[in-house]
Short mmCIF file of C-alpha atoms in Angstrom, two decimals:
data_model
loop_
_atom_site.label_atom_id
_atom_site.label_comp_id
_atom_site.label_asym_id
_atom_site.label_seq_id
_atom_site.Cartn_x
_atom_site.Cartn_y
_atom_site.Cartn_z
CA MET W 1 -5.74 14.27 15.62
CA ARG W 2 -9.32 13.02 16.18
CA GLU W 3 -10.65 11.30 13.13
CA LEU W 4 -14.36 11.61 12.71
CA VAL W 5 -16.54 9.03 11.20
CA GLU W 6 -20.12 8.47 10.56
CA HIS W 7 -21.94 5.99 13.12
CA VAL W 8 -23.96 4.04 10.77
CA ASP W 9 -26.43 1.46 11.25
CA GLU W 10 -27.14 -2.39 9.78
CA HIS W 11 -28.77 -0.99 6.87
CA ASP W 12 -25.75 1.79 6.41
CA ARG W 13 -27.83 4.70 7.26
CA VAL W 14 -25.84 7.60 9.37
CA LEU W 15 -26.83 8.01 12.97
CA GLY W 16 -24.41 10.62 13.79
CA VAL W 17 -20.82 11.49 13.65
CA VAL W 18 -18.49 10.13 15.97
CA GLU W 19 -14.65 9.61 16.94
CA ARG W 20 -13.34 6.61 15.11
CA ASP W 21 -11.58 5.42 18.34
CA GLU W 22 -15.09 5.53 20.03
CA ALA W 23 -16.82 3.77 17.09
CA VAL W 24 -14.19 0.93 17.67
CA ARG W 25 -14.39 1.25 21.60
CA GLU W 26 -18.23 1.14 21.31
CA ASN W 27 -18.37 -1.33 18.65
CA TRP W 28 -20.44 1.01 16.41
CA PRO W 29 -20.57 0.34 12.89
CA HIS W 30 -18.85 2.96 10.50
CA ARG W 31 -17.53 3.33 6.93
CA ILE W 32 -14.63 2.28 5.34
CA ALA W 33 -13.74 2.71 1.49
CA ALA W 34 -11.26 0.11 -0.10
CA THR W 35 -10.08 -0.65 -3.58
CA ILE W 36 -8.66 -4.09 -4.75
CA CYS W 37 -5.94 -3.18 -7.60
CA ARG W 38 -5.30 -5.32 -10.62
CA ASP W 39 -2.68 -4.50 -13.20
CA ARG W 40 -2.69 -4.59 -16.97
CA GLU W 41 -1.73 -8.47 -16.66
CA GLY W 42 -4.79 -8.96 -14.40
CA ARG W 43 -2.45 -9.51 -11.25
CA THR W 44 -3.68 -8.51 -7.71
CA LEU W 45 -2.02 -5.87 -5.87
CA VAL W 46 -1.05 -7.58 -2.33
CA LEU W 47 0.35 -5.33 0.80
CA ARG W 48 1.75 -5.95 3.97
CA ARG W 49 0.82 -3.34 6.48
CA ALA W 50 3.16 -1.27 8.62
CA GLU W 51 4.24 -2.64 11.85
CA THR W 52 3.66 0.69 13.22
CA LEU W 53 0.05 0.83 12.48
CA SER W 54 -2.47 0.52 15.47
CA ARG W 55 -4.97 -1.64 13.17
CA PHE W 56 -3.77 -4.79 12.16
CA PRO W 57 0.04 -4.25 12.10
CA GLY W 58 2.06 -6.52 9.80
CA TYR W 59 -0.87 -8.32 8.33
CA TYR W 60 -1.76 -8.66 4.39
CA ASP W 61 -4.09 -7.17 2.88
CA VAL W 62 -5.64 -6.98 -1.07
CA MET W 63 -7.16 -3.83 -0.08
CA VAL W 64 -5.81 -0.46 -0.12
CA GLY W 65 -8.05 1.93 1.99
CA GLY W 66 -9.16 3.41 5.08
CA ALA W 67 -12.24 5.33 6.91
CA VAL W 68 -14.85 7.42 4.84
CA ASP W 69 -14.52 10.96 6.17
CA VAL W 70 -17.70 12.85 7.33
CA GLY W 71 -19.81 13.50 4.16
CA GLU W 72 -17.69 11.82 2.07
CA SER W 73 -18.80 9.01 -0.72
CA TYR W 74 -17.38 5.77 -0.62
CA GLU W 75 -15.97 6.45 -4.02
CA GLU W 76 -14.39 9.76 -2.98
CA ALA W 77 -12.94 8.18 0.03
CA ALA W 78 -11.45 5.16 -2.06
CA ALA W 79 -9.77 7.66 -4.55
CA ARG W 80 -8.44 9.67 -1.61
CA GLU W 81 -6.96 6.59 -0.04
CA LEU W 82 -5.20 5.52 -2.96
CA SER W 83 -3.95 8.87 -3.69
CA GLU W 84 -2.36 9.00 0.03
CA GLU W 85 -1.22 5.31 0.36
CA LEU W 86 0.12 4.85 -3.01
CA ASP W 87 0.31 8.18 -4.91
CA VAL W 88 -1.72 6.52 -7.53
CA ARG W 89 -4.64 8.68 -9.42
CA VAL W 90 -6.84 6.49 -11.23
CA PRO W 91 -10.51 6.09 -11.65
CA VAL W 92 -12.02 3.54 -9.04
CA ARG W 93 -15.36 1.80 -9.81
CA PHE W 94 -17.47 0.71 -6.87
CA MET W 95 -18.25 -2.94 -6.86
CA PHE W 96 -20.21 -3.77 -3.85
CA LYS W 97 -20.35 -3.30 0.00
CA PHE W 98 -21.00 -5.34 3.07
CA LEU W 99 -21.10 -5.20 6.58
CA CYS W 100 -17.94 -6.85 8.02
CA ARG W 101 -18.20 -8.12 11.16
CA GLU W 102 -14.74 -9.59 11.91
CA GLY W 103 -11.91 -7.60 13.12
CA ILE W 104 -12.00 -4.74 15.63
CA SER W 105 -15.32 -3.64 15.16
CA PRO W 106 -18.01 -3.96 12.61
CA ILE W 107 -17.69 -2.05 9.54
CA TRP W 108 -19.20 -1.24 6.29
CA ILE W 109 -16.80 -1.80 3.71
CA GLY W 110 -17.28 -0.26 0.08
CA VAL W 111 -15.34 -2.39 -2.23
CA HIS W 112 -14.01 -0.61 -5.43
CA GLU W 113 -11.74 -1.84 -8.30
CA ALA W 114 -8.91 0.02 -10.23
CA VAL W 115 -6.70 -0.86 -12.87
CA VAL W 116 -3.37 0.52 -12.02
CA THR W 117 -0.73 1.21 -14.80
CA GLU W 118 1.19 3.90 -13.30
CA PRO W 119 4.36 3.26 -10.42
CA LEU W 120 3.45 2.99 -6.95
CA VAL W 121 4.99 5.05 -4.40
CA PRO W 122 3.93 3.59 -1.15
CA ASP W 123 3.76 5.55 2.04
CA PRO W 124 6.31 3.86 4.33
CA GLY W 125 4.11 5.02 7.33
CA GLU W 126 1.23 2.98 6.09
CA LEU W 127 2.74 -0.10 3.95
CA ALA W 128 5.80 -2.26 4.45
CA TRP W 129 5.47 -4.40 1.19
CA GLN W 130 3.78 -4.59 -1.79
CA GLY W 131 3.65 -7.17 -4.70
CA TRP W 132 1.58 -7.91 -7.77
CA LEU W 133 0.17 -11.92 -7.50
CA THR W 134 -1.39 -13.97 -9.84
CA MET W 135 -4.85 -15.39 -8.89
CA ALA W 136 -3.20 -18.67 -8.45
CA GLU W 137 -0.77 -17.23 -6.25
CA LEU W 138 -2.91 -15.66 -4.19
CA CYS W 139 -5.06 -18.57 -3.53
CA LYS W 140 -2.14 -20.32 -2.57
CA VAL W 141 -1.32 -17.77 0.30
CA ILE W 142 -4.70 -16.12 1.25
CA ASP W 143 -5.14 -18.70 3.95
CA ARG W 144 -1.65 -19.35 4.98
CA TRP W 145 -0.23 -15.51 5.26
CA LEU W 146 -2.04 -13.24 8.05
CA PHE W 147 -4.55 -11.32 6.01
CA VAL W 148 -6.74 -8.70 7.70
CA PRO W 149 -10.10 -10.14 8.29
CA GLY W 150 -12.14 -7.88 6.12
CA GLY W 151 -9.89 -8.08 3.27
CA ARG W 152 -10.09 -12.05 2.88
CA GLU W 153 -13.79 -11.49 3.11
CA ALA W 154 -13.91 -8.94 0.20
CA LEU W 155 -11.49 -11.07 -2.10
CA ARG W 156 -13.92 -13.94 -1.65
CA ARG W 157 -16.82 -11.91 -2.33
CA TYR W 158 -15.22 -10.22 -5.38
CA LEU W 159 -14.32 -13.39 -7.05
CA GLU W 160 -17.78 -14.89 -6.52
CA PRO W 161 -19.30 -15.18 -9.98
CA GLY W 162 -21.84 -12.40 -10.83
CA SER W 163 -19.74 -9.96 -8.60
CA GLY W 164 -19.09 -7.75 -11.76
CA ASN W 165 -15.63 -8.55 -12.11
#
């Protein structure tokens, strides 16, 4: 199945529609929507990606997300990905976006935040493990565990003073 994405420029302006694999192969920027999930106690959801995934198998991440479909907003994609990967339907709040050049290709990541109060039902094809960590616990492992580069950078930006959180 072909996954179509919008090829964008360094200012996140749409240049055209391409297959996601082509965007990665050609090193063309495209869009990813991701959500940092918190619980009522303020803990952060940490995930370990399934070993069968083509991108960053077995890596840890603090974001639930994926490619933004053609014509879809970052917010719509973030909500859809939460539903697909965790079977969670909660409001997402857009926080910021940035061009991440680390990883397999340059991507614009639209980072969202959500407070999750309902039980998680992870998709085993996407996620191998999940746990809620306090910020102190997360700070101890962020540089020791193998994290997705964009997730590590997004977390650092999310925690910066004035990030709105």
